[in-house]
Amino acid sequence: MHATLFYLFAALALMSGLLVAFNPFSRNPVTRAMFLVLAMIALSGLFVLLHAYFLAAIQVLVYAGAVMVLFLFVIMLMDLRESERRRVGAFAAVLGLAAVSGLGALLFGALRQAPAGTEAAVGSTRDLGRLLFTQHLFPFEIVSVLLLVAMVGVIMLSQREAE
Amino acid sequence: MTDIGLPHYLVVSAGLFCTGLLAVLLHRGLIEMYMGLELMLNGANLALVAFSRFHGNLDGQLMVFFTITVAAAEVAVGLALIVALYRQRQSTDATDITSLKL
């Protein structure tokens, strides 16, 4: 059961990732965004298989929810016909594929020596929260300030120039 | 079917990272490149969660929690920058952005 679900979610994540990178059927950015959502949801399925339930929920809420809404808003705000018509240059495609296959060869070569590892009992959401609010309280507060700064920055960036 | 171990998850993570890099390298539209960046971030997140699971250590999950938060802030700021740039240039193509001056 675990193996079946793993292969299902892994195939879904990789396929939709590939369709974000290169979609032979459509050049519409909205289609890309939708496949990105699919990849995020498959990833949250993998998180559930890894017993990271809280992160799975966060992944769906933040990525498939908030981030994707932002992406879709921006895509629909702009007229992207121009970028849809542009083709990928052959030179760029060859170089990009070469670079990615080089990186892939490196990563998979390193993975061949990875130990199989055994699944260890890892804490629940309760333990995660306890760790977050005791040992990692300072980074947590910093992140909250970062979110505030980002919010103010975005409002400032996106307002039109005052006359 | 064999048991699913750490290398299985790491292979998926490396694959996601590679597809994200491919998206960044193949496209010149800023939005498409941004989506590739998100894919790369998620590939790294999956590796962290898998390590956390197979080493019995919650620190990896905490790291992913912070990564997701920072990524959300980064997406908001980045997209606001893209919109501001689009207002200025009527284009979101990376090849059109060649000078620092507005």
mmCIF file of C-alpha atoms in Angstrom:
data_model
loop_
_atom_site.group_PDB
_atom_site.id
_atom_site.type_symbol
_atom_site.label_atom_id
_atom_site.label_comp_id
_atom_site.label_asym_id
_atom_site.label_seq_id
_atom_site.Cartn_x
_atom_site.Cartn_y
_atom_site.Cartn_z
ATOM 1 C CA MET A 1 0.000 0.000 0.000
ATOM 2 C CA HIS A 2 2.768 2.383 1.032
ATOM 3 C CA ALA A 3 4.829 1.502 -2.048
ATOM 4 C CA THR A 4 1.863 1.921 -4.411
ATOM 5 C CA LEU A 5 1.018 5.336 -2.976
ATOM 6 C CA PHE A 6 4.670 6.367 -3.100
ATOM 7 C CA TYR A 7 5.017 5.489 -6.778
ATOM 8 C CA LEU A 8 1.696 7.175 -7.582
ATOM 9 C CA PHE A 9 2.606 10.465 -5.878
ATOM 10 C CA ALA A 10 6.202 10.393 -7.129
ATOM 11 C CA ALA A 11 5.104 9.858 -10.733
ATOM 12 C CA LEU A 12 2.464 12.593 -10.387
ATOM 13 C CA ALA A 13 4.986 15.060 -8.937
ATOM 14 C CA LEU A 14 7.660 14.356 -11.548
ATOM 15 C CA MET A 15 5.228 14.351 -14.486
ATOM 16 C CA SER A 16 3.601 17.634 -13.536
ATOM 17 C CA GLY A 17 7.048 19.093 -12.779
ATOM 18 C CA LEU A 18 8.137 18.180 -16.287
ATOM 19 C CA LEU A 19 4.957 19.691 -17.716
ATOM 20 C CA VAL A 20 5.744 22.943 -15.873
ATOM 21 C CA ALA A 21 9.217 22.972 -17.405
ATOM 22 C CA PHE A 22 8.211 21.902 -20.881
ATOM 23 C CA ASN A 23 4.636 21.514 -22.059
ATOM 24 C CA PRO A 24 4.312 20.359 -25.673
ATOM 25 C CA PHE A 25 0.534 20.857 -25.716
ATOM 26 C CA SER A 26 0.052 24.360 -24.431
ATOM 27 C CA ARG A 27 2.104 27.496 -23.976
ATOM 28 C CA ASN A 28 -0.457 29.107 -21.712
ATOM 29 C CA PRO A 29 1.054 30.221 -18.356
ATOM 30 C CA VAL A 30 -2.199 29.351 -16.560
ATOM 31 C CA THR A 31 -1.755 25.710 -17.615
ATOM 32 C CA ARG A 32 1.760 25.783 -16.203
ATOM 33 C CA ALA A 33 0.483 27.205 -12.918
ATOM 34 C CA MET A 34 -2.129 24.454 -12.712
ATOM 35 C CA PHE A 35 0.489 21.749 -13.205
ATOM 36 C CA LEU A 36 2.560 23.444 -10.502
ATOM 37 C CA VAL A 37 -0.440 23.081 -8.160
ATOM 38 C CA LEU A 38 -0.649 19.404 -9.074
ATOM 39 C CA ALA A 39 3.055 18.949 -8.249
ATOM 40 C CA MET A 40 2.548 20.680 -4.882
ATOM 41 C CA ILE A 41 -0.408 18.451 -4.010
ATOM 42 C CA ALA A 42 1.519 15.305 -4.975
ATOM 43 C CA LEU A 43 4.374 16.531 -2.774
ATOM 44 C CA SER A 44 2.035 16.979 0.143
ATOM 45 C CA GLY A 45 0.933 13.366 -0.427
ATOM 46 C CA LEU A 46 4.602 12.353 -0.150
ATOM 47 C CA PHE A 47 4.844 14.370 3.076
ATOM 48 C CA VAL A 48 1.920 12.369 4.483
ATOM 49 C CA LEU A 49 3.733 9.147 3.557
ATOM 50 C CA LEU A 50 6.740 10.500 5.491
ATOM 51 C CA HIS A 51 4.465 11.119 8.523
ATOM 52 C CA ALA A 52 4.961 14.896 8.269
ATOM 53 C CA TYR A 53 1.245 15.638 8.581
ATOM 54 C CA PHE A 54 1.612 19.258 9.666
ATOM 55 C CA LEU A 55 3.895 20.064 6.744
ATOM 56 C CA ALA A 56 1.504 18.340 4.348
ATOM 57 C CA ALA A 57 -1.304 20.620 5.544
ATOM 58 C CA ILE A 58 0.965 23.677 5.354
ATOM 59 C CA GLN A 59 2.062 22.689 1.862
ATOM 60 C CA VAL A 60 -1.518 22.586 0.599
ATOM 61 C CA LEU A 61 -2.526 25.782 2.425
ATOM 62 C CA VAL A 62 0.485 27.916 1.549
ATOM 63 C CA TYR A 63 1.579 26.597 -1.844
ATOM 64 C CA ALA A 64 -1.551 25.215 -3.459
ATOM 65 C CA GLY A 65 -3.587 27.986 -1.836
ATOM 66 C CA ALA A 66 -1.849 31.285 -1.285
ATOM 67 C CA VAL A 67 1.141 31.149 -3.625
ATOM 68 C CA MET A 68 -0.895 29.805 -6.528
ATOM 69 C CA VAL A 69 -3.580 32.474 -6.116
ATOM 70 C CA LEU A 70 -0.817 35.086 -6.281
ATOM 71 C CA PHE A 71 0.639 33.491 -9.408
ATOM 72 C CA LEU A 72 -2.740 33.333 -11.125
ATOM 73 C CA PHE A 73 -3.546 36.945 -10.174
ATOM 74 C CA VAL A 74 -0.287 38.175 -11.637
ATOM 75 C CA ILE A 75 -0.661 36.068 -14.790
ATOM 76 C CA MET A 76 -4.163 37.391 -15.368
ATOM 77 C CA LEU A 77 -3.151 40.965 -14.522
ATOM 78 C CA MET A 78 -0.659 41.042 -17.353
ATOM 79 C CA ASP A 79 -1.131 40.493 -21.028
ATOM 80 C CA LEU A 80 1.234 37.624 -21.687
ATOM 81 C CA ARG A 81 0.406 36.948 -25.346
ATOM 82 C CA GLU A 82 3.829 38.233 -26.273
ATOM 83 C CA SER A 83 5.699 35.770 -24.086
ATOM 84 C CA GLU A 84 3.438 32.962 -25.269
ATOM 85 C CA ARG A 85 4.550 33.519 -28.828
ATOM 86 C CA ARG A 86 8.238 33.444 -28.051
ATOM 87 C CA ARG A 87 9.854 30.112 -28.745
ATOM 88 C CA VAL A 88 12.674 28.531 -26.814
ATOM 89 C CA GLY A 89 15.895 29.054 -28.746
ATOM 90 C CA ALA A 90 17.622 25.866 -29.948
ATOM 91 C CA PHE A 91 20.954 26.995 -28.511
ATOM 92 C CA ALA A 92 19.412 27.720 -25.093
ATOM 93 C CA ALA A 93 17.553 24.418 -25.148
ATOM 94 C CA VAL A 94 20.685 22.382 -25.927
ATOM 95 C CA LEU A 95 22.773 24.193 -23.318
ATOM 96 C CA GLY A 96 20.014 23.980 -20.701
ATOM 97 C CA LEU A 97 19.495 20.253 -21.296
ATOM 98 C CA ALA A 98 23.251 19.654 -21.101
ATOM 99 C CA ALA A 99 23.524 21.580 -17.830
ATOM 100 C CA VAL A 100 20.551 19.790 -16.288
ATOM 101 C CA SER A 101 21.731 16.342 -17.366
ATOM 102 C CA GLY A 102 25.156 17.135 -15.913
ATOM 103 C CA LEU A 103 23.600 18.085 -12.589
ATOM 104 C CA GLY A 104 21.312 15.053 -12.735
ATOM 105 C CA ALA A 105 24.272 12.718 -13.368
ATOM 106 C CA LEU A 106 26.087 14.247 -10.391
ATOM 107 C CA LEU A 107 23.063 13.922 -8.069
ATOM 108 C CA PHE A 108 22.168 10.385 -9.081
ATOM 109 C CA GLY A 109 25.820 9.322 -8.940
ATOM 110 C CA ALA A 110 25.958 10.577 -5.364
ATOM 111 C CA LEU A 111 22.663 8.837 -4.570
ATOM 112 C CA ARG A 112 24.009 5.428 -5.612
ATOM 113 C CA GLN A 113 26.167 5.406 -2.506
ATOM 114 C CA ALA A 114 23.378 6.550 -0.199
ATOM 115 C CA PRO A 115 22.558 4.089 2.583
ATOM 116 C CA ALA A 116 19.062 2.654 2.455
ATOM 117 C CA GLY A 117 18.238 3.869 5.968
ATOM 118 C CA THR A 118 15.485 2.642 8.205
ATOM 119 C CA GLU A 119 12.372 4.548 9.058
ATOM 120 C CA ALA A 120 12.736 6.016 12.516
ATOM 121 C CA ALA A 121 9.878 7.086 14.721
ATOM 122 C CA VAL A 122 9.652 10.830 14.349
ATOM 123 C CA GLY A 123 7.635 13.195 16.477
ATOM 124 C CA SER A 124 4.085 14.300 15.877
ATOM 125 C CA THR A 125 2.723 17.783 15.280
ATOM 126 C CA ARG A 126 2.688 18.286 19.038
ATOM 127 C CA ASP A 127 6.441 17.663 19.260
ATOM 128 C CA LEU A 128 7.046 19.901 16.262
ATOM 129 C CA GLY A 129 5.125 22.731 17.922
ATOM 130 C CA ARG A 130 6.941 22.248 21.205
ATOM 131 C CA LEU A 131 10.299 22.385 19.439
ATOM 132 C CA LEU A 132 9.198 25.434 17.482
ATOM 133 C CA PHE A 133 8.192 27.403 20.549
ATOM 134 C CA THR A 134 11.104 26.451 22.796
ATOM 135 C CA GLN A 135 14.345 25.710 21.004
ATOM 136 C CA HIS A 136 13.549 27.586 17.796
ATOM 137 C CA LEU A 137 11.554 30.492 19.178
ATOM 138 C CA PHE A 138 13.978 33.147 17.966
ATOM 139 C CA PRO A 139 13.954 32.085 14.279
ATOM 140 C CA PHE A 140 10.165 31.859 14.546
ATOM 141 C CA GLU A 141 9.940 35.485 15.696
ATOM 142 C CA ILE A 142 12.388 36.576 13.001
ATOM 143 C CA VAL A 143 10.255 34.858 10.370
ATOM 144 C CA SER A 144 7.170 36.694 11.606
ATOM 145 C CA VAL A 145 9.020 40.017 11.273
ATOM 146 C CA LEU A 146 10.171 38.938 7.808
ATOM 147 C CA LEU A 147 6.556 38.347 6.790
ATOM 148 C CA LEU A 148 5.610 41.807 8.050
ATOM 149 C CA VAL A 149 8.495 43.385 6.127
ATOM 150 C CA ALA A 150 7.511 41.479 2.983
ATOM 151 C CA MET A 151 3.893 42.606 3.362
ATOM 152 C CA VAL A 152 4.826 46.277 3.740
ATOM 153 C CA GLY A 153 7.318 45.982 0.890
ATOM 154 C CA VAL A 154 4.761 44.436 -1.452
ATOM 155 C CA ILE A 155 2.219 47.163 -0.702
ATOM 156 C CA MET A 156 4.836 49.825 -1.327
ATOM 157 C CA LEU A 157 6.025 48.203 -4.548
ATOM 158 C CA SER A 158 2.617 47.681 -6.057
ATOM 159 C CA GLN A 159 1.049 51.069 -5.368
ATOM 160 C CA ARG A 160 1.052 53.440 -8.286
ATOM 161 C CA GLU A 161 3.199 56.540 -8.157
ATOM 162 C CA ALA A 162 1.385 59.375 -6.409
ATOM 163 C CA GLU A 163 0.777 62.321 -8.673
ATOM 164 C CA MET B 1 7.691 -4.659 -4.491
ATOM 165 C CA THR B 2 10.650 -3.654 -2.389
ATOM 166 C CA ASP B 3 10.428 -1.419 0.620
ATOM 167 C CA ILE B 4 10.479 2.307 0.018
ATOM 168 C CA GLY B 5 13.645 3.698 1.544
ATOM 169 C CA LEU B 6 15.479 6.970 1.775
ATOM 170 C CA PRO B 7 17.049 6.722 -1.737
ATOM 171 C CA HIS B 8 13.587 6.533 -3.327
ATOM 172 C CA TYR B 9 12.585 9.864 -1.836
ATOM 173 C CA LEU B 10 15.957 11.385 -2.666
ATOM 174 C CA VAL B 11 15.581 10.330 -6.303
ATOM 175 C CA VAL B 12 12.201 12.079 -6.510
ATOM 176 C CA SER B 13 13.692 15.121 -4.807
ATOM 177 C CA ALA B 14 16.634 15.258 -7.229
ATOM 178 C CA GLY B 15 14.264 14.791 -10.167
ATOM 179 C CA LEU B 16 12.077 17.690 -9.030
ATOM 180 C CA PHE B 17 15.128 19.885 -8.555
ATOM 181 C CA CYS B 18 16.339 19.038 -12.066
ATOM 182 C CA THR B 19 12.962 19.779 -13.677
ATOM 183 C CA GLY B 20 12.856 23.087 -11.815
ATOM 184 C CA LEU B 21 16.316 23.976 -13.093
ATOM 185 C CA LEU B 22 15.228 22.967 -16.594
ATOM 186 C CA ALA B 23 12.248 25.325 -16.350
ATOM 187 C CA VAL B 24 14.510 28.166 -15.225
ATOM 188 C CA LEU B 25 17.018 27.542 -18.007
ATOM 189 C CA LEU B 26 14.578 26.926 -20.859
ATOM 190 C CA HIS B 27 12.308 29.931 -20.404
ATOM 191 C CA ARG B 28 12.952 33.617 -20.644
ATOM 192 C CA GLY B 29 9.611 34.733 -19.218
ATOM 193 C CA LEU B 30 10.044 35.829 -15.604
ATOM 194 C CA ILE B 31 6.855 34.083 -14.429
ATOM 195 C CA GLU B 32 7.897 30.749 -15.921
ATOM 196 C CA MET B 33 11.352 31.080 -14.378
ATOM 197 C CA TYR B 34 9.706 31.805 -11.040
ATOM 198 C CA MET B 35 7.648 28.622 -11.248
ATOM 199 C CA GLY B 36 10.864 26.716 -11.892
ATOM 200 C CA LEU B 37 12.365 28.262 -8.756
ATOM 201 C CA GLU B 38 9.358 27.087 -6.747
ATOM 202 C CA LEU B 39 9.837 23.544 -8.069
ATOM 203 C CA MET B 40 13.507 23.601 -7.051
ATOM 204 C CA LEU B 41 12.603 24.791 -3.547
ATOM 205 C CA ASN B 42 10.074 21.991 -3.217
ATOM 206 C CA GLY B 43 12.564 19.370 -4.324
ATOM 207 C CA ALA B 44 14.939 20.508 -1.587
ATOM 208 C CA ASN B 45 12.057 20.466 0.921
ATOM 209 C CA LEU B 46 11.241 16.856 0.067
ATOM 210 C CA ALA B 47 14.874 15.840 0.682
ATOM 211 C CA LEU B 48 14.821 17.581 4.078
ATOM 212 C CA VAL B 49 11.589 15.893 5.172
ATOM 213 C CA ALA B 50 12.861 12.489 4.005
ATOM 214 C CA PHE B 51 16.103 12.903 5.958
ATOM 215 C CA SER B 52 14.114 13.991 8.991
ATOM 216 C CA ARG B 53 11.971 10.860 8.730
ATOM 217 C CA PHE B 54 14.817 8.415 8.249
ATOM 218 C CA HIS B 55 17.073 9.909 10.919
ATOM 219 C CA GLY B 56 14.341 10.346 13.529
ATOM 220 C CA ASN B 57 15.143 14.033 13.895
ATOM 221 C CA LEU B 58 12.520 16.775 13.767
ATOM 222 C CA ASP B 59 14.965 19.548 12.845
ATOM 223 C CA GLY B 60 14.544 18.805 9.140
ATOM 224 C CA GLN B 61 10.803 19.379 9.363
ATOM 225 C CA LEU B 62 11.365 22.660 11.210
ATOM 226 C CA MET B 63 13.754 23.734 8.481
ATOM 227 C CA VAL B 64 11.065 22.991 5.878
ATOM 228 C CA PHE B 65 8.542 24.998 7.914
ATOM 229 C CA PHE B 66 10.846 28.024 7.789
ATOM 230 C CA THR B 67 11.639 27.447 4.119
ATOM 231 C CA ILE B 68 7.945 27.449 3.201
ATOM 232 C CA THR B 69 7.393 30.682 5.146
ATOM 233 C CA VAL B 70 10.349 32.428 3.541
ATOM 234 C CA ALA B 71 9.325 31.119 0.110
ATOM 235 C CA ALA B 72 5.842 32.589 0.553
ATOM 236 C CA ALA B 73 7.337 36.004 1.397
ATOM 237 C CA GLU B 74 9.757 35.678 -1.501
ATOM 238 C CA VAL B 75 6.971 34.878 -3.974
ATOM 239 C CA ALA B 76 4.934 37.875 -2.819
ATOM 240 C CA VAL B 77 7.861 40.298 -3.154
ATOM 241 C CA GLY B 78 9.069 38.772 -6.423
ATOM 242 C CA LEU B 79 5.668 38.919 -8.072
ATOM 243 C CA ALA B 80 5.184 42.526 -6.899
ATOM 244 C CA LEU B 81 8.544 43.346 -8.509
ATOM 245 C CA ILE B 82 7.461 41.632 -11.735
ATOM 246 C CA VAL B 83 4.207 43.632 -11.781
ATOM 247 C CA ALA B 84 6.115 46.880 -11.154
ATOM 248 C CA LEU B 85 8.514 45.983 -13.955
ATOM 249 C CA TYR B 86 5.618 45.178 -16.271
ATOM 250 C CA ARG B 87 4.095 48.613 -15.611
ATOM 251 C CA GLN B 88 7.409 50.173 -16.533
ATOM 252 C CA ARG B 89 8.306 48.103 -19.604
ATOM 253 C CA GLN B 90 5.110 46.306 -20.776
ATOM 254 C CA SER B 91 7.123 43.100 -20.830
ATOM 255 C CA THR B 92 8.088 40.307 -18.438
ATOM 256 C CA ASP B 93 10.835 38.883 -20.587
ATOM 257 C CA ALA B 94 14.256 38.516 -18.995
ATOM 258 C CA THR B 95 15.956 39.410 -22.287
ATOM 259 C CA ASP B 96 14.276 42.831 -22.278
ATOM 260 C CA ILE B 97 15.682 43.766 -18.894
ATOM 261 C CA THR B 98 19.199 44.797 -19.743
ATOM 262 C CA SER B 99 19.736 48.103 -17.951
ATOM 263 C CA LEU B 100 19.537 49.027 -14.286
ATOM 264 C CA LYS B 101 18.111 52.444 -15.085
ATOM 265 C CA LEU B 102 14.352 52.803 -15.224
#
